[in-house]
Amino acid sequence: MSTPPEATLESPDYAIIAMVQGSIGEPAVALGTKGRCRFCGQTEPRAFRNVAHTLPDAFGNKWVTSLDECDACNASFGTFDDALVKSMGAILTVGGTQGKGNKVRQTGRSDGPASIRHRIIDGKRSISMRTNGTPFSDHFGVKPKTGELVFRIPGGTERFIPARAYKALVKMAVALLPADELPNFTKIIAWLHSTDDDLLPHMIVGISFSTIGNSPPLLAAALLRRTSSNLDTPYMLFVTTMGSVCLQIVLKADSQDGEWPSRLRTRPNIRWTNMLAPTGEEPLALVYDYPVHLDWGRAGLEPPVIEAIVTAVHPQTGQGHMSAVLRKSALAPSPS
Ligand SMILES: [Zn+2]
């Protein structure tokens, strides 16, 4: 369906050292070598019976798996992936992202204050929303300036633990590390197995979006290593795009960012572009915005990061665009 997509990056300080992609029509990719778990050192062959998804299957990953993630690690990482899914469940529903068993995740309980359902009717995607006991005017309106009709889909009421969702990103990043980089990240790997209250300084996550709506069935993940000699530049960044969302973190190194745990306050700020090249068609650039930053250094249950998804429709042309509204309390305060 498409030739391998490419990713581009506008940053002189970094070079991509590892990257995987998955998309419809692309061959499966298996990372790592069998025999030893890169997360815990397990070598027992019977401890590697399950398929370990490198990126969560709930985000549409059907292509990228890890050979060197044991079943015990896979099971404990499942709770991290679950937290990541709950942090932004609405975008998976609205995007029609096909998770496990090709099912689209639904957001909100049908008896809750608001829920969103994704269905295929006559081969067409249908998003429906229902509200119980909340006024109609909370969800529909007209923008006075443009006359656009505005629909507001609430982000659901499921809660998540930010520190766990952060660990989901760390786990993906570690899965991608080339073998010769693993010795530089022993401390963050050990931290993956720590309790959730064991927080690190500056657990900052960059989040941005490309077009929201029909989620592109495309996942990419990359590690970027610094090329400059500026030690205020974090040594390693991890960026992943899953459908219409892009997430990025600093992958904290043992000593390359100063003493562990690093006090480095630089935020990941990569503007990522995926190039889609459908056979026989002009390549299409899928551009993700510059990120805004979330603080996931918290161990308590919180409401989803995506508070609502807003669709604005022009009354004459019928053209619409969707945008995600992030919960203000989820944002990291501006650095002082
Ligand atoms: Zn393991």
Coordinates of C-alpha atoms and ligand atoms in Angstrom, one line a residue:
M1 CA 0.0 0.0 0.0
S2 CA 2.8 2.4 0.7
T3 CA 6.6 2.4 0.3
P4 CA 8.4 2.7 3.6
P5 CA 7.7 6.1 5.0
E6 CA 10.6 8.3 6.0
A7 CA 10.9 10.6 8.8
T8 CA 12.6 13.9 8.8
L9 CA 13.9 16.0 11.6
E10 CA 14.9 19.7 11.9
S11 CA 17.5 19.6 14.5
P12 CA 21.2 20.3 14.1
D13 CA 22.0 18.9 17.6
Y14 CA 20.9 15.4 17.0
A15 CA 21.3 12.4 14.7
I16 CA 18.9 9.5 14.5
I17 CA 20.7 6.4 15.7
A18 CA 17.8 3.9 15.7
M19 CA 14.4 3.9 14.1
V20 CA 11.5 1.6 13.5
Q21 CA 8.3 2.1 11.6
G22 CA 5.1 0.1 11.0
S23 CA 2.3 0.7 8.6
I24 CA -0.3 -1.1 6.6
G25 CA 1.3 -3.2 4.0
E26 CA 4.7 -3.0 5.6
P27 CA 6.6 -6.2 6.8
A28 CA 6.7 -7.0 10.5
V29 CA 9.9 -5.9 12.4
A30 CA 11.3 -7.9 15.2
L31 CA 13.8 -6.0 17.4
G32 CA 16.7 -7.4 19.4
T33 CA 18.1 -10.9 19.5
K34 CA 16.6 -13.9 21.3
G35 CA 18.3 -15.3 24.3
R36 CA 18.5 -12.6 27.0
C37 CA 16.0 -10.1 28.2
R38 CA 17.4 -6.6 27.8
F39 CA 15.4 -5.3 30.7
C40 CA 16.1 -7.9 33.5
G41 CA 18.8 -10.3 32.1
Q42 CA 16.5 -13.3 32.0
T43 CA 18.0 -16.1 29.9
E44 CA 15.6 -19.0 30.5
P45 CA 14.2 -19.9 27.0
R46 CA 10.8 -20.8 28.5
A47 CA 10.4 -17.3 29.8
F48 CA 10.0 -15.9 26.2
R49 CA 6.7 -17.4 25.1
N50 CA 4.6 -14.3 24.5
V51 CA 4.8 -11.8 21.8
A52 CA 6.1 -8.5 23.2
H53 CA 4.8 -5.4 21.3
T54 CA 7.5 -2.7 21.3
L55 CA 4.9 0.0 20.9
P56 CA 1.5 -0.6 22.5
D57 CA -0.9 -2.6 20.3
A58 CA -3.7 -0.3 21.7
F59 CA -2.1 2.5 19.6
G60 CA -2.4 0.4 16.5
N61 CA 0.9 -1.4 16.5
K62 CA 0.6 -4.7 14.6
W63 CA 4.2 -4.7 13.2
V64 CA 6.9 -4.0 15.7
T65 CA 7.8 -6.6 18.4
S66 CA 10.8 -7.2 20.7
L67 CA 12.5 -10.6 20.8
D68 CA 14.5 -9.7 23.9
E69 CA 11.7 -8.8 26.3
C70 CA 10.8 -11.7 28.7
D71 CA 7.2 -12.6 29.6
A72 CA 7.6 -11.3 33.2
C73 CA 8.8 -7.9 32.0
N74 CA 6.1 -7.9 29.3
A75 CA 3.4 -8.5 31.9
S76 CA 4.6 -5.7 34.2
F77 CA 5.1 -3.3 31.2
G78 CA 1.5 -4.0 30.2
T79 CA 0.3 -1.8 33.2
F80 CA 2.5 1.0 31.8
D81 CA 0.9 0.7 28.3
D82 CA -2.5 0.7 29.9
A83 CA -1.7 4.0 31.7
L84 CA -0.5 5.5 28.5
V85 CA -3.7 4.5 26.7
K86 CA -5.9 5.9 29.5
S87 CA -4.0 9.2 29.4
M88 CA -5.3 9.9 25.9
G89 CA -8.0 7.3 25.2
A90 CA -10.3 9.8 23.4
I91 CA -7.9 10.3 20.5
L92 CA -7.7 6.6 19.9
T93 CA -11.5 6.5 19.7
V94 CA -11.9 9.5 17.5
G95 CA -9.0 8.4 15.3
G96 CA -10.5 5.0 14.8
T97 CA -7.2 3.4 15.9
Q98 CA -7.5 -0.4 15.7
G99 CA -6.0 -2.0 18.8
K100 CA -6.0 -5.6 19.9
G101 CA -8.3 -7.8 17.8
N102 CA -8.7 -4.9 15.4
K103 CA -11.2 -3.3 17.9
V104 CA -11.4 0.4 18.3
R105 CA -11.2 1.6 21.8
Q106 CA -14.4 3.2 23.2
T107 CA -14.1 6.1 25.6
G108 CA -16.3 6.5 28.7
R109 CA -18.8 4.1 30.2
S110 CA -22.1 4.2 28.5
D111 CA -23.8 5.0 31.8
G112 CA -21.3 7.7 32.7
P113 CA -21.7 11.5 32.1
A114 CA -20.4 11.2 28.5
S115 CA -19.2 8.5 26.2
I116 CA -17.9 8.3 22.7
R117 CA -18.4 5.3 20.4
H118 CA -16.7 4.4 17.2
R119 CA -18.5 2.2 14.7
I120 CA -18.3 1.2 11.1
I121 CA -21.7 1.7 9.4
D122 CA -21.9 0.7 5.7
G123 CA -18.2 0.8 5.4
K124 CA -18.0 4.4 6.8
R125 CA -16.6 5.5 10.1
S126 CA -19.1 6.9 12.5
I127 CA -18.4 8.7 15.8
S128 CA -21.3 9.1 18.2
M129 CA -21.4 10.8 21.5
R130 CA -23.9 10.6 24.2
T131 CA -24.3 12.6 27.3
N132 CA -26.3 11.8 30.4
G133 CA -27.6 14.6 32.5
T134 CA -25.2 17.3 31.1
P135 CA -26.7 20.2 29.2
F136 CA -26.6 20.0 25.4
S137 CA -25.0 23.4 25.3
D138 CA -21.9 22.0 27.1
H139 CA -21.0 20.1 23.9
F140 CA -22.3 22.1 21.0
G141 CA -21.9 25.8 20.1
V142 CA -21.2 28.4 17.5
K143 CA -18.0 30.4 17.3
P144 CA -19.2 34.1 17.3
K145 CA -16.2 35.3 15.1
T146 CA -16.3 32.7 12.3
G147 CA -19.8 31.3 12.6
E148 CA -18.3 27.8 12.8
L149 CA -20.3 25.1 14.5
V150 CA -18.3 23.6 17.3
F151 CA -18.7 20.1 18.7
R152 CA -16.9 19.2 21.9
I153 CA -16.3 15.5 22.6
P154 CA -15.2 15.0 26.2
G155 CA -12.0 13.1 26.9
G156 CA -13.6 10.5 29.2
T157 CA -13.4 9.9 32.9
E158 CA -10.9 7.1 33.2
R159 CA -7.9 8.0 35.3
F160 CA -4.3 7.1 34.9
I161 CA -1.0 7.3 36.8
P162 CA 1.4 9.6 34.9
A163 CA 4.6 8.0 36.3
R164 CA 3.4 4.7 34.8
A165 CA 2.6 6.2 31.4
Y166 CA 6.1 7.8 31.5
K167 CA 7.5 4.3 32.1
A168 CA 5.7 3.1 29.0
L169 CA 7.7 5.6 26.9
V170 CA 11.0 4.7 28.7
K171 CA 10.4 1.0 28.0
M172 CA 9.8 1.7 24.2
A173 CA 13.0 3.8 24.1
V174 CA 15.1 1.1 25.8
A175 CA 13.7 -1.5 23.4
L176 CA 15.2 0.6 20.6
L177 CA 18.7 1.1 22.1
P178 CA 21.5 -0.4 20.0
A179 CA 23.4 -3.0 22.0
D180 CA 26.5 -0.8 22.4
E181 CA 24.3 1.9 24.1
L182 CA 22.7 -0.4 26.7
P183 CA 25.6 0.0 29.2
N184 CA 24.9 3.8 29.2
F185 CA 21.4 3.3 30.4
T186 CA 21.6 0.7 33.2
K187 CA 20.0 3.1 35.8
I188 CA 16.9 4.0 33.9
I189 CA 16.4 0.3 33.0
A190 CA 16.6 -0.6 36.8
W191 CA 14.2 2.3 37.5
L192 CA 11.6 0.6 35.2
H193 CA 11.3 -2.1 37.8
S194 CA 11.0 0.3 40.7
T195 CA 7.7 1.2 42.4
D196 CA 5.6 4.0 41.0
D197 CA 6.4 6.4 43.9
D198 CA 10.0 6.3 43.0
L199 CA 10.0 9.5 40.8
L200 CA 12.9 10.9 38.9
P201 CA 13.5 14.7 38.5
H202 CA 12.0 16.3 35.4
M203 CA 9.8 13.5 34.0
I204 CA 8.8 15.8 31.1
V205 CA 6.9 14.6 28.1
G206 CA 6.5 16.5 24.9
I207 CA 3.2 16.0 23.1
S208 CA 2.0 17.3 19.7
F209 CA -0.4 16.3 17.0
S210 CA -0.8 16.0 13.3
T211 CA -4.2 16.0 11.7
I212 CA -6.8 14.6 14.2
G213 CA -9.7 12.6 12.9
N214 CA -8.9 9.7 10.6
S215 CA -5.8 8.5 12.4
P216 CA -3.1 7.6 10.0
P217 CA -2.3 3.8 10.4
L218 CA 1.4 4.6 10.9
L219 CA 3.7 4.2 13.8
A220 CA 7.3 5.3 14.1
A221 CA 9.8 5.4 17.0
A222 CA 13.3 6.8 17.0
L223 CA 16.3 7.5 19.2
L224 CA 18.2 10.7 18.6
R225 CA 21.7 11.1 20.0
R226 CA 23.3 14.5 20.5
T227 CA 26.0 15.5 18.1
S228 CA 27.0 18.7 19.7
S229 CA 29.5 19.1 22.6
N230 CA 27.0 21.2 24.5
L231 CA 26.4 19.2 27.7
D232 CA 23.2 21.1 28.4
T233 CA 21.8 19.2 25.4
P234 CA 20.4 15.9 26.6
Y235 CA 22.5 12.9 25.4
M236 CA 19.5 10.8 24.1
L237 CA 16.0 11.7 23.0
F238 CA 13.2 9.3 22.2
V239 CA 10.4 10.3 19.8
T240 CA 7.4 8.2 18.8
T241 CA 4.5 9.0 16.6
M242 CA 1.5 6.7 16.9
G243 CA -1.3 7.8 14.6
S244 CA -2.0 11.5 15.0
V245 CA -0.1 11.9 18.3
C246 CA 3.7 12.5 18.8
L247 CA 5.3 11.9 22.2
Q248 CA 8.9 12.6 23.2
I249 CA 11.1 12.3 26.2
V250 CA 14.7 12.7 27.3
L251 CA 16.0 9.1 27.9
K252 CA 18.0 9.7 31.0
A253 CA 21.6 8.3 30.7
D254 CA 23.7 7.0 33.5
S255 CA 26.4 9.6 33.3
Q256 CA 26.3 11.5 29.9
D257 CA 23.9 14.1 31.3
G258 CA 25.9 14.6 34.5
E259 CA 25.4 12.6 37.7
W260 CA 22.5 10.3 38.0
P261 CA 19.7 11.3 38.3
S262 CA 20.4 14.2 36.0
R263 CA 19.3 17.7 37.0
L264 CA 19.2 18.6 33.3
R265 CA 16.1 20.7 32.7
T266 CA 16.2 20.9 28.9
R267 CA 12.9 19.8 27.4
P268 CA 12.5 17.6 24.3
N269 CA 11.5 19.9 21.5
I270 CA 11.7 18.0 18.2
R271 CA 9.4 18.8 15.4
W272 CA 8.8 15.5 13.7
T273 CA 7.6 14.8 10.1
N274 CA 6.6 11.4 8.7
M275 CA 6.7 11.1 4.9
L276 CA 4.0 8.9 3.5
A277 CA 4.6 7.6 0.1
P278 CA 1.6 5.7 -1.3
T279 CA 2.6 3.7 -4.4
G280 CA 2.3 5.9 -7.5
E281 CA 1.3 9.0 -5.6
E282 CA 3.1 12.1 -4.5
P283 CA 4.7 11.7 -1.1
L284 CA 2.6 13.3 1.7
A285 CA 4.3 15.0 4.6
L286 CA 2.6 14.3 8.0
V287 CA 3.8 17.1 10.1
Y288 CA 3.5 17.1 13.9
D289 CA 3.5 20.4 15.7
Y290 CA 6.2 21.6 18.1
P291 CA 5.4 19.9 21.4
V292 CA 3.9 21.3 24.5
H293 CA 5.1 19.7 27.7
L294 CA 3.4 17.6 30.3
D295 CA 4.8 16.8 33.8
W296 CA 4.5 13.0 34.3
G297 CA 6.6 13.0 37.5
R298 CA 3.5 12.2 39.5
A299 CA 2.4 9.0 41.1
G300 CA -1.3 9.7 41.9
L301 CA -4.4 9.0 39.7
E302 CA -5.2 11.8 37.3
P303 CA -7.9 12.5 34.7
P304 CA -6.8 12.1 31.0
V305 CA -4.4 14.5 29.4
I306 CA -6.8 15.1 26.6
E307 CA -9.7 16.9 28.2
A308 CA -11.7 17.2 25.0
I309 CA -11.6 16.9 21.2
V310 CA -13.2 19.8 19.5
T311 CA -14.4 19.7 15.9
A312 CA -15.2 23.0 14.2
V313 CA -17.3 22.9 11.0
H314 CA -17.7 25.8 8.6
P315 CA -21.4 26.2 8.1
Q316 CA -21.2 27.0 4.3
T317 CA -18.4 24.8 3.1
G318 CA -19.0 22.0 5.5
Q319 CA -15.2 21.7 6.0
G320 CA -14.1 20.8 9.5
H321 CA -11.0 20.4 11.5
M322 CA -10.4 18.7 14.8
S323 CA -8.1 19.8 17.6
A324 CA -7.2 18.3 21.0
V325 CA -7.8 20.3 24.1
L326 CA -5.2 19.4 26.8
R327 CA -6.1 19.6 30.5
K328 CA -4.4 22.7 31.9
S329 CA -3.3 21.0 35.1
A330 CA -1.5 18.3 33.1
L331 CA 0.9 20.9 31.6
A332 CA 4.4 21.3 33.0
P333 CA 4.8 24.9 34.3
S334 CA 7.0 27.0 32.1
P335 CA 10.7 26.7 33.1
S336 CA 11.8 29.7 35.2
Ligands
ZN1 ZN 12.8 -9.5 31.6

